[in-house]
Coordinates of C-alpha atoms in Angstrom, one line a residue:
X27 CA 0.0 0.0 0.0
X28 CA 1.4 3.4 -1.0
X29 CA 1.9 5.8 1.9
X30 CA 0.1 9.1 1.6
X31 CA 2.1 12.2 2.2
X32 CA 0.2 15.1 3.9
X33 CA 2.2 18.2 3.2
X34 CA 1.4 21.2 5.3
X35 CA 1.2 24.7 3.8
X36 CA 1.4 28.2 5.2
X37 CA -0.8 31.1 4.1
X38 CA 1.0 34.1 2.5
X39 CA 0.6 36.0 5.8
X40 CA 2.2 33.1 7.7
X41 CA 5.0 32.9 5.2
X42 CA 5.8 36.6 5.7
X43 CA 5.7 36.2 9.5
X44 CA 8.1 33.2 9.2
X45 CA 10.5 35.3 7.2
X46 CA 10.5 38.1 9.7
X47 CA 11.0 35.6 12.6
X48 CA 13.9 33.9 10.8
X49 CA 15.6 37.2 10.1
X50 CA 15.3 38.4 13.7
X51 CA 16.6 35.1 15.1
X52 CA 19.3 34.6 12.5
X53 CA 17.9 31.1 11.7
X54 CA 17.1 29.3 8.4
X55 CA 13.9 30.5 6.8
X56 CA 12.7 26.9 6.8
X57 CA 13.0 26.8 10.6
X58 CA 11.1 30.1 10.7
X59 CA 8.3 28.2 8.9
X60 CA 8.5 25.3 11.3
X61 CA 8.2 27.6 14.3
X62 CA 5.0 29.2 12.8
X63 CA 3.6 25.7 12.2
X64 CA 4.2 25.0 15.9
X65 CA 2.2 28.1 17.0
X66 CA 5.4 30.1 17.8
X67 CA 4.8 33.6 16.3
X68 CA 6.9 36.0 18.3
X69 CA 10.5 36.5 19.1
X70 CA 9.8 36.0 22.9
X71 CA 8.0 32.7 22.3
X72 CA 10.8 31.5 20.1
X73 CA 13.4 32.3 22.7
X74 CA 11.4 30.4 25.3
X75 CA 11.1 27.5 22.9
X76 CA 14.9 27.4 22.1
X77 CA 15.9 28.1 25.7
X78 CA 13.2 26.5 28.0
X79 CA 13.7 27.9 31.5
X80 CA 13.0 26.2 34.8
X81 CA 11.6 29.5 36.1
X82 CA 8.7 29.0 33.7
X83 CA 7.5 25.9 35.5
X84 CA 4.0 26.3 36.9
X85 CA 3.3 26.7 40.6
X86 CA 2.6 23.1 41.8
X87 CA -0.1 24.5 44.2
X88 CA -2.2 25.3 41.2
X89 CA -3.0 21.5 41.1
X90 CA -6.2 20.4 42.7
X91 CA -5.6 18.8 46.1
X92 CA -1.9 19.8 46.2
X93 CA -2.3 21.7 49.5
X94 CA -3.9 18.6 51.1
X95 CA -1.2 16.3 49.8
X96 CA 1.6 18.5 51.2
X97 CA -0.1 19.0 54.5
X98 CA -0.5 15.2 54.9
X99 CA 3.1 14.6 53.8
X100 CA 4.5 17.2 56.1
X101 CA 2.6 15.6 59.0
X102 CA 3.9 12.2 58.2
X103 CA 7.5 13.4 57.9
X104 CA 7.2 15.5 61.1
X105 CA 5.8 12.7 63.1
X106 CA 8.1 10.1 61.7
X107 CA 5.3 8.0 60.3
X108 CA 6.2 5.2 58.0
X109 CA 5.7 6.2 54.3
X110 CA 5.4 3.6 51.5
X111 CA 6.2 4.8 47.9
X112 CA 4.1 2.7 45.6
X113 CA 4.5 2.7 41.8
X114 CA 3.7 1.0 38.6
X115 CA 6.2 -1.5 37.1
X116 CA 6.9 0.3 33.9
X117 CA 9.5 3.1 33.2
X118 CA 7.2 5.9 34.2
X119 CA 6.3 4.2 37.5
X120 CA 9.8 3.1 38.4
X121 CA 11.4 6.5 37.7
X122 CA 8.6 8.2 39.7
X123 CA 9.2 5.9 42.7
X124 CA 13.0 6.6 42.4
X125 CA 12.6 10.3 42.2
X126 CA 10.2 10.6 45.2
X127 CA 12.1 8.2 47.3
X128 CA 15.4 9.9 46.6
X129 CA 14.2 13.4 47.4
X130 CA 12.4 12.4 50.6
X131 CA 15.6 10.6 51.7
X132 CA 17.6 13.7 50.8
X133 CA 15.4 16.0 52.8
X134 CA 15.7 14.0 56.0
X135 CA 13.4 10.9 55.9
X136 CA 15.2 8.0 57.5
X137 CA 15.6 4.6 55.8
X138 CA 13.6 3.1 58.6
X139 CA 10.6 5.3 57.9
X140 CA 10.6 5.1 54.1
X141 CA 10.2 2.1 51.7
X142 CA 9.1 1.5 48.2
X143 CA 6.9 -1.2 46.5
X144 CA 6.5 -2.2 42.9
X145 CA 3.7 -4.8 42.3
X146 CA 4.4 -8.0 40.4
X147 CA 3.1 -7.8 36.9
X148 CA 2.0 -11.4 36.9
X149 CA 0.8 -12.1 40.4
X150 CA -0.7 -8.7 41.2
X151 CA -1.3 -7.0 37.8
X152 CA -1.5 -3.3 37.1
X153 CA -2.2 -0.7 39.8
X154 CA -2.7 -0.9 43.5
X155 CA -3.1 -4.5 44.9
X156 CA -4.4 -5.9 48.2
X157 CA -1.1 -7.6 48.6
X158 CA 0.8 -4.3 48.3
X159 CA -1.6 -2.7 50.9
X160 CA -1.2 -5.7 53.2
X161 CA 2.6 -5.5 52.9
X162 CA 2.5 -1.8 53.8
X163 CA 0.2 -2.5 56.8
X164 CA 2.5 -5.2 58.1
X165 CA 5.5 -2.9 57.8
X166 CA 3.6 -0.2 59.7
X167 CA 2.9 2.3 57.0
X168 CA 0.5 5.1 57.8
X169 CA 0.8 6.8 54.4
X170 CA 1.1 5.4 50.9
X171 CA 2.2 7.8 48.0
X172 CA 1.1 6.0 44.8
X173 CA 2.6 7.0 41.5
X174 CA 1.5 6.4 37.9
X175 CA -1.6 4.5 38.9
X176 CA -4.4 4.5 41.5
X177 CA -6.9 6.9 39.9
X178 CA -9.5 4.2 39.6
X179 CA -8.6 2.3 42.8
X180 CA -11.8 3.2 44.8
X181 CA -12.1 -0.2 46.5
X182 CA -8.4 -0.6 47.2
X183 CA -8.1 2.9 48.8
X184 CA -11.2 2.1 50.9
X185 CA -9.6 -1.1 52.1
X186 CA -6.4 0.7 53.0
X187 CA -8.4 3.3 54.9
X188 CA -10.0 0.5 57.0
X189 CA -6.5 -0.5 58.0
X190 CA -5.6 3.1 59.0
X191 CA -3.5 3.9 56.0
X192 CA -4.0 7.2 54.1
X193 CA -3.3 7.6 50.4
X194 CA -1.9 10.4 48.2
X195 CA -2.5 9.5 44.6
X196 CA -0.2 10.9 41.9
X197 CA -1.6 9.7 38.6
X198 CA -2.0 11.1 35.0
X199 CA -4.5 8.6 33.6
X200 CA -8.1 9.3 32.8
X201 CA -10.3 9.0 35.9
X202 CA -13.8 7.6 36.3
X203 CA -16.7 9.7 37.6
X204 CA -16.0 8.6 41.2
X205 CA -12.5 9.3 42.6
X206 CA -10.9 7.2 45.3
X207 CA -11.5 8.5 48.8
X208 CA -7.8 9.5 49.3
X209 CA -6.4 12.3 51.3
X210 CA -5.4 13.9 48.0
X211 CA -5.9 12.9 44.4
X212 CA -3.3 14.7 42.2
X213 CA -4.2 14.1 38.5
X214 CA -4.2 16.9 35.9
X215 CA -6.8 14.9 33.9
X216 CA -9.4 15.3 36.7
X217 CA -12.6 16.8 35.3
X218 CA -12.3 19.5 37.9
X219 CA -8.6 20.1 37.1
X220 CA -7.2 23.5 38.0
X221 CA -3.7 23.0 36.8
X222 CA -2.5 24.8 33.6
X223 CA -0.9 21.7 32.0
X224 CA -2.7 18.4 31.8
X225 CA -0.1 16.2 30.0
X226 CA 2.4 15.4 32.8
X227 CA 3.8 11.9 33.0
X228 CA 3.2 10.0 36.2
X229 CA 6.8 10.8 37.2
X230 CA 6.0 14.4 36.4
X231 CA 3.1 14.5 38.9
X232 CA 5.4 13.0 41.5
X233 CA 7.9 15.7 40.7
X234 CA 5.3 18.4 41.2
X235 CA 4.4 16.9 44.6
X236 CA 8.1 17.0 45.6
X237 CA 8.4 20.6 44.3
X238 CA 5.4 21.7 46.4
X239 CA 6.9 19.8 49.4
X240 CA 10.2 21.7 48.9
X241 CA 8.4 25.1 48.6
X242 CA 6.3 24.5 51.7
X243 CA 9.5 23.8 53.8
X244 CA 11.6 26.5 52.3
X245 CA 14.0 24.0 50.6
X246 CA 16.2 25.1 47.7
X247 CA 14.8 23.3 44.7
X248 CA 18.3 23.0 43.0
X249 CA 18.8 19.5 44.4
X250 CA 15.4 18.4 43.2
X251 CA 16.2 19.6 39.7
X252 CA 19.2 17.3 39.8
X253 CA 16.7 14.4 39.4
X254 CA 15.4 15.7 36.1
X255 CA 17.4 12.9 34.2
X256 CA 14.8 10.5 35.7
X257 CA 11.9 12.7 34.6
X258 CA 13.3 13.0 31.1
X259 CA 13.4 9.2 30.8
X260 CA 9.8 9.0 32.0
X261 CA 8.6 11.7 29.5
X262 CA 10.3 9.9 26.6
X263 CA 9.2 6.4 27.5
X264 CA 5.5 7.3 28.2
X265 CA 5.2 9.3 25.0
X266 CA 3.5 12.3 26.7
X267 CA 3.3 15.4 24.6
X268 CA 6.6 17.2 24.5
X269 CA 5.1 20.7 24.8
X270 CA 4.7 23.2 27.6
X271 CA 6.0 22.1 31.0
X272 CA 7.1 18.7 29.6
X273 CA 9.4 20.4 27.1
X274 CA 11.1 22.4 29.9
X275 CA 11.5 19.3 32.1
X276 CA 12.8 17.1 29.2
X277 CA 15.2 19.8 28.0
X278 CA 16.9 20.1 31.3
X279 CA 16.6 16.4 32.0
X280 CA 18.4 15.5 28.8
X281 CA 21.2 18.0 29.6
X282 CA 21.5 16.3 33.0
X283 CA 21.6 12.8 31.3
X284 CA 24.4 13.9 29.0
X285 CA 26.5 15.7 31.6
X286 CA 26.2 13.9 34.9
X287 CA 23.5 11.3 35.1
X288 CA 22.7 9.3 38.3
X289 CA 24.9 6.3 38.9
X290 CA 22.2 3.8 37.8
X291 CA 21.4 5.6 34.6
X292 CA 25.1 6.0 33.9
X293 CA 25.4 2.2 34.1
X294 CA 22.5 1.7 31.7
X295 CA 24.0 4.3 29.3
X296 CA 27.3 2.4 29.2
X297 CA 25.7 -1.0 28.7
X298 CA 23.5 0.3 26.0
X299 CA 26.5 1.5 24.0
X300 CA 25.7 5.2 24.5
X301 CA 28.8 6.2 26.5
X302 CA 30.4 9.2 24.9
X303 CA 27.5 9.7 22.5
X304 CA 24.9 12.5 22.5
X305 CA 21.7 11.1 24.2
X306 CA 18.4 12.4 22.8
X307 CA 14.8 11.3 23.2
X308 CA 15.2 8.5 20.6
X309 CA 18.2 7.1 22.6
X310 CA 16.0 7.0 25.7
X311 CA 13.0 5.3 23.8
X312 CA 15.1 2.7 22.0
X313 CA 18.1 2.1 24.3
X314 CA 17.5 3.2 27.9
X315 CA 13.8 2.7 28.5
X316 CA 13.7 -0.9 27.2
X317 CA 16.3 -1.9 29.7
X318 CA 14.5 -0.3 32.6
X319 CA 11.2 -1.9 31.4
X320 CA 12.8 -5.3 31.0
X321 CA 12.9 -5.8 34.8
X322 CA 9.1 -5.3 35.2
X323 CA 8.3 -7.2 32.0
X324 CA 10.4 -10.3 32.8
X325 CA 10.8 -10.5 36.5
X326 CA 10.5 -7.8 39.3
X327 CA 10.1 -4.1 38.7
X328 CA 11.6 -3.4 42.1
X329 CA 15.0 -4.4 40.6
X330 CA 14.8 -1.4 38.2
X331 CA 14.3 0.9 41.2
X332 CA 17.1 -0.8 43.1
X333 CA 19.4 0.0 40.1
X334 CA 18.2 3.6 39.7
X335 CA 18.8 4.1 43.5
X336 CA 22.3 2.5 43.4
X337 CA 24.9 4.5 45.4
X338 CA 28.0 2.5 44.5
X339 CA 29.4 1.1 41.3
X340 CA 29.5 -2.5 42.5
X341 CA 25.8 -2.7 43.4
X342 CA 24.9 -0.9 40.2
X343 CA 27.1 -3.3 38.2
X344 CA 25.3 -6.3 39.6
X345 CA 21.8 -4.9 38.9
X346 CA 22.8 -3.9 35.4
X347 CA 24.0 -7.4 34.7
X348 CA 20.6 -8.8 35.8
X349 CA 18.6 -6.2 33.8
X350 CA 20.7 -6.9 30.7
X351 CA 19.8 -10.6 31.0
X352 CA 16.1 -9.7 31.3
X353 CA 16.4 -7.4 28.2
X354 CA 18.0 -10.2 26.1
X355 CA 15.2 -12.6 27.1
X356 CA 12.6 -9.9 26.5
X357 CA 14.0 -9.3 22.9
X358 CA 13.8 -13.1 22.2
X359 CA 10.2 -13.4 23.4
X360 CA 9.3 -10.2 21.5
X361 CA 10.5 -11.7 18.3
X362 CA 8.8 -15.1 18.9
X363 CA 5.4 -13.6 19.9
X364 CA 5.5 -11.1 17.0
X365 CA 6.1 -13.9 14.5
X366 CA 3.2 -15.9 15.9
X367 CA 0.9 -12.9 15.9
X368 CA 1.8 -12.1 12.3
X369 CA 1.1 -15.8 11.4
X370 CA -2.4 -15.5 13.0
X371 CA -3.1 -12.5 10.8
X372 CA -1.9 -14.3 7.7
X373 CA -4.4 -17.0 8.5
X374 CA -7.3 -14.5 8.9
X375 CA -9.3 -14.7 5.7
X376 CA -11.1 -11.5 6.5
X377 CA -8.0 -9.5 7.5
X378 CA -8.5 -6.8 4.8
X379 CA -11.9 -5.9 6.3
X380 CA -10.7 -5.6 9.9
X381 CA -10.7 -2.1 11.3
X382 CA -9.2 -3.3 14.5
X383 CA -7.0 -6.3 15.1
X384 CA -7.6 -8.5 18.1
X385 CA -5.0 -11.3 18.7
X386 CA -5.0 -13.9 21.4
X387 CA -2.9 -16.8 22.6
X388 CA -2.9 -18.2 26.1
X389 CA 0.8 -18.9 25.8
X390 CA 2.2 -15.5 24.9
X391 CA 4.3 -13.8 27.6
X392 CA 2.5 -11.0 29.2
X393 CA 5.6 -8.9 29.5
X394 CA 6.0 -8.3 25.7
X395 CA 2.4 -8.0 24.4
X396 CA 2.5 -4.2 24.6
X397 CA 5.6 -4.2 22.4
X398 CA 4.1 -6.6 20.0
X399 CA 0.8 -4.6 19.8
X400 CA 3.0 -1.5 18.8
X401 CA 4.8 -3.5 16.1
X402 CA 1.5 -4.9 14.6
X403 CA -0.1 -1.5 14.7
X404 CA 2.8 0.1 12.8
X405 CA 3.1 -2.8 10.3
X406 CA -0.6 -3.2 9.4
X407 CA -1.7 0.4 10.1
X408 CA -4.6 -0.9 12.3
X409 CA -5.4 -0.3 15.9
X410 CA -4.3 -3.6 17.6
X411 CA -5.1 -5.4 20.9
X412 CA -2.9 -8.3 21.9
X413 CA -4.2 -10.6 24.6
X414 CA -2.9 -13.5 26.6
X415 CA -4.0 -15.7 29.6
X416 CA -3.2 -14.2 33.0
X417 CA -4.3 -16.3 35.9
X418 CA -8.1 -16.7 35.8
X419 CA -8.5 -13.8 33.4
X420 CA -7.2 -12.5 30.1
X421 CA -4.8 -9.6 30.0
X422 CA -4.1 -7.3 27.1
X423 CA -2.3 -4.3 25.7
X424 CA -3.8 -2.0 23.1
X425 CA -2.2 0.4 20.7
X426 CA -3.7 2.8 18.2
X427 CA -2.9 5.4 15.6
X428 CA -4.0 8.9 14.8
X429 CA -7.8 9.4 14.6
X430 CA -8.9 6.5 16.7
X431 CA -9.3 6.6 20.5
X432 CA -8.6 3.0 21.7
X433 CA -9.3 3.9 25.3
X434 CA -12.9 4.9 24.4
X435 CA -13.2 1.7 22.3
X436 CA -12.2 -0.4 25.4
X437 CA -14.5 1.7 27.6
X438 CA -17.4 0.8 25.3
X439 CA -16.9 -2.9 26.3
X440 CA -16.3 -2.2 30.0
X441 CA -18.9 -4.7 31.2
X442 CA -16.7 -7.5 29.7
X443 CA -13.7 -6.2 31.7
X444 CA -12.3 -6.7 35.2
X445 CA -10.4 -3.4 34.8
X446 CA -8.7 -1.1 32.2
X447 CA -6.8 2.1 32.0
X448 CA -4.6 4.2 29.7
X449 CA -4.7 6.9 27.1
X450 CA -6.1 7.6 23.6
X451 CA -3.3 5.7 21.8
X452 CA -2.3 3.1 24.4
X453 CA -4.2 1.2 27.0
X454 CA -4.1 -1.9 29.2
X455 CA -7.1 -4.2 30.0
X456 CA -8.1 -7.3 31.8
X457 CA -11.0 -9.3 30.4
X458 CA -13.2 -11.8 32.2
X459 CA -12.2 -15.3 31.0
X460 CA -15.6 -16.2 29.6
X461 CA -16.0 -12.8 27.7
X462 CA -13.2 -13.0 25.1
X463 CA -15.6 -13.7 22.2
X464 CA -18.1 -11.1 23.2
X465 CA -15.4 -8.5 23.8
X466 CA -13.9 -9.2 20.3
X467 CA -17.2 -8.9 18.6
X468 CA -18.2 -5.7 20.4
X469 CA -14.9 -3.9 20.0
X470 CA -14.9 -4.8 16.3
X471 CA -18.4 -3.4 16.1
X472 CA -17.2 -0.1 17.8
X473 CA -14.3 0.1 15.3
X474 CA -16.5 -0.6 12.3
X475 CA -18.8 2.3 13.3
X476 CA -16.0 4.8 14.2
X477 CA -12.9 4.2 12.2
X478 CA -12.7 6.3 9.1
X479 CA -11.3 4.6 6.0
X480 CA -8.4 7.1 5.7
X481 CA -7.1 6.1 9.1
X482 CA -6.2 2.7 7.7
X483 CA -4.0 4.2 4.9
X484 CA -0.4 4.7 6.0
X485 CA 0.2 8.4 6.2
X486 CA 3.2 10.7 6.8
X487 CA 2.5 14.2 7.9
X488 CA 5.1 16.4 6.2
X489 CA 6.1 19.8 7.5
X490 CA 7.1 21.3 4.2
X491 CA 8.5 20.5 0.7
X492 CA 12.0 21.8 -0.1
X493 CA 14.5 21.6 -2.9
X494 CA 17.7 19.6 -2.3
X495 CA 19.7 22.8 -2.5
X496 CA 18.2 23.9 0.8
X497 CA 19.4 20.9 2.7
X498 CA 22.5 22.2 4.4
X499 CA 24.6 22.0 7.6
X500 CA 23.1 25.3 8.6
X501 CA 19.6 23.8 8.4
X502 CA 20.7 20.7 10.3
X503 CA 22.1 22.7 13.2
X504 CA 19.1 25.0 13.3
X505 CA 16.8 22.0 13.4
X506 CA 18.9 20.5 16.2
X507 CA 18.1 23.6 18.3
X508 CA 14.4 22.6 18.1
X509 CA 15.1 19.5 20.2
X510 CA 14.1 17.7 22.3
X511 CA 11.8 16.0 19.8
X512 CA 8.8 13.8 20.7
X513 CA 5.0 13.6 20.6
X514 CA 3.7 17.2 20.0
X515 CA 7.1 18.4 18.9
X516 CA 8.0 15.8 16.3
X517 CA 11.2 16.0 14.2
X518 CA 10.5 18.0 11.1
X519 CA 9.7 15.8 8.1
X520 CA 10.6 17.2 4.6
X521 CA 9.8 16.1 1.1
X522 CA 12.2 16.6 -1.8
X523 CA 11.4 15.7 -5.3
X524 CA 13.3 15.1 -8.6
X525 CA 16.2 13.2 -7.1
X526 CA 18.5 10.6 -8.7
X527 CA 21.1 8.0 -7.7
X528 CA 24.5 9.6 -7.7
X529 CA 26.0 6.2 -8.4
X530 CA 26.7 4.6 -5.0
X531 CA 23.3 3.8 -3.7
X532 CA 23.1 0.1 -2.6
X533 CA 21.4 -2.4 -0.4
X534 CA 23.0 -3.0 3.0
X535 CA 22.4 -5.0 6.1
X536 CA 22.7 -8.7 7.0
X537 CA 19.8 -9.6 4.6
X538 CA 20.4 -6.7 2.3
X539 CA 17.1 -5.2 3.6
X540 CA 18.2 -1.6 4.1
X541 CA 19.0 1.0 1.4
X542 CA 22.0 3.3 1.7
X543 CA 21.4 6.2 -0.6
X544 CA 23.8 8.5 -2.4
X545 CA 21.6 11.1 -4.1
X546 CA 21.8 14.3 -6.0
X547 CA 19.4 16.4 -8.1
X548 CA 18.4 15.4 -11.7
X549 CA 20.8 17.9 -13.2
X550 CA 23.7 16.6 -11.0
X551 CA 24.7 20.2 -10.2
X552 CA 24.6 19.7 -6.4
X553 CA 27.0 17.9 -4.1
X554 CA 25.6 14.4 -3.3
X555 CA 24.0 13.7 0.1
X556 CA 23.9 10.4 2.0
X557 CA 20.7 8.8 3.3
X558 CA 19.5 5.6 4.9
X559 CA 16.2 4.0 4.3
X560 CA 15.5 1.1 6.7
X561 CA 13.6 -2.0 5.4
X562 CA 13.1 -0.3 2.0
X563 CA 15.8 -2.0 -0.2
X564 CA 13.6 -4.8 -1.6
X565 CA 11.0 -2.4 -2.9
X566 CA 13.2 0.3 -4.3
X567 CA 16.8 -0.7 -5.0
X568 CA 16.2 -1.9 -8.6
X569 CA 14.6 1.3 -9.9
X570 CA 17.0 3.6 -8.0
X571 CA 20.0 1.7 -9.4
X572 CA 18.5 2.1 -12.9
X573 CA 18.7 5.9 -12.3
X574 CA 15.0 6.4 -12.3
X575 CA 13.9 9.7 -10.6
X576 CA 12.3 9.6 -7.2
X577 CA 11.0 11.7 -4.3
X578 CA 11.9 11.3 -0.6
X579 CA 10.1 12.0 2.7
X580 CA 12.8 12.3 5.4
X581 CA 14.2 13.9 8.5
X582 CA 17.6 15.6 8.6
X583 CA 20.0 14.0 11.1
X584 CA 23.5 14.6 12.4
X585 CA 25.5 11.3 12.1
X586 CA 28.7 10.9 14.0
X587 CA 31.4 8.4 12.9
X588 CA 34.9 8.3 14.5
X589 CA 34.3 11.8 16.0
X590 CA 33.4 13.2 12.7
X591 CA 29.9 14.6 12.2
X592 CA 28.1 14.8 8.9
X593 CA 24.6 15.4 7.6
X594 CA 22.4 12.4 6.7
X595 CA 18.9 11.9 5.6
X596 CA 16.8 9.5 7.6
X597 CA 14.4 8.3 4.9
X598 CA 10.8 7.6 5.9
X599 CA 9.4 6.8 2.5
X600 CA 10.3 6.7 -1.2
X601 CA 8.0 7.5 -4.1
X602 CA 9.2 6.7 -7.6
X603 CA 8.3 9.5 -10.1

């Protein structure tokens, strides 16, 4: 299926404004256009965008219930009550637990009065568990701070309350109509939200609690800001929009990650082969986050927190070795389950008419089904739910693409579910064991009624079309200033037409599956530019080597090899002309 390119266009008035902005800021006119497309129209807004300042963070007390949360936390710390930090087993949850635990220890909480708990993905499942509450009660906790989950845990919070345990909930998922009866419910997605920014990660909400705690006690926030490397990892891994407050936090967190990361993260950076390299959001998503996630996916999420809290190289080294083993096994299982899922689809005679893909095997490993759902969604351009047996029930992960709210689709089938949670494009769910067939039929019905046909066509949203002559080192460095890139501030994608092989384009890779491009303009008047197109050799190599003209959709990257940097096109798609 040919990918559709949706090329954005500016009005004449916007083009004039972009030129003025580029001239005032001494940047490429193309980047001036990109700023306008991102809603940045003034020199002041552009300076804030290029230099996000921590002074622009919102007052944490603007968040609903923050005053109640800080009052209860201050009481617990002052009276030396035992506090349990409870978090989800994914990257967002484990980084959140690490950040809150670290800061409370730094500000004076003793090790005897503070502990952390990560539920077992397989025995306890997502969110707050009775086992976790019982553990906290036996240990003597009077307060539980829960991070990256808990917004729907009405019964669990009531149970804890019956044992004399209070809750402060720090979550960022969509709530139900009834909130848990906690001392404080911090969630910028509450329907009565008063906070100016609703897209914080779970770790971000925990950070705001610690920021408010610091302010209420007159602590200098400088030390708290030294934990922003953890927060940047959570923002990248949880794919929250990289705008507003998240952009500020990620910008400074990545600087921290590159200059002096915490000992645990430094160990992960080394084992991921990133030492001495510039770490960006992609490096976090594809190298760092999977290793943190591997612990919760394969064994115990607590081990990830143990690593992130490591104080000496020896303990960090031991934890990293364990997590590397988990990551290797996770990758093997990911490959096996993906192959089996694709085989299921090949056996589906009605695949072409499916508007949502629902895949199930009782033998699939629960820890990799989210990754597999992402792969299938990307490959087949369909919202996908991957399910497996989990105890007496069936657990699943859902992924979607632009234009279809998979969370609402799952909510439509909620009477078939034990629980569910998530966002527009990613969700988790647990289905009653006898409801699989009904759930599949109903969610397909929902998709058939709501998925527009154009959603199922692979699409690339292109920022602008430019001639090859405008691709330059100056443009590359100006684009680099727009980082960090992520959801809501994506890397600019360009289209350039009328290109030709300069003579050295060839297939590369173990199976000759990738395409290394050596391109120039049709007239051959410009210096050639290199490009790489992953998984596109089979489809395109023959025509390109026959010197047929083509167009590219691509991003502009800085590639470093043996300490030398050079411009390279990262090709998203190729159209033969």
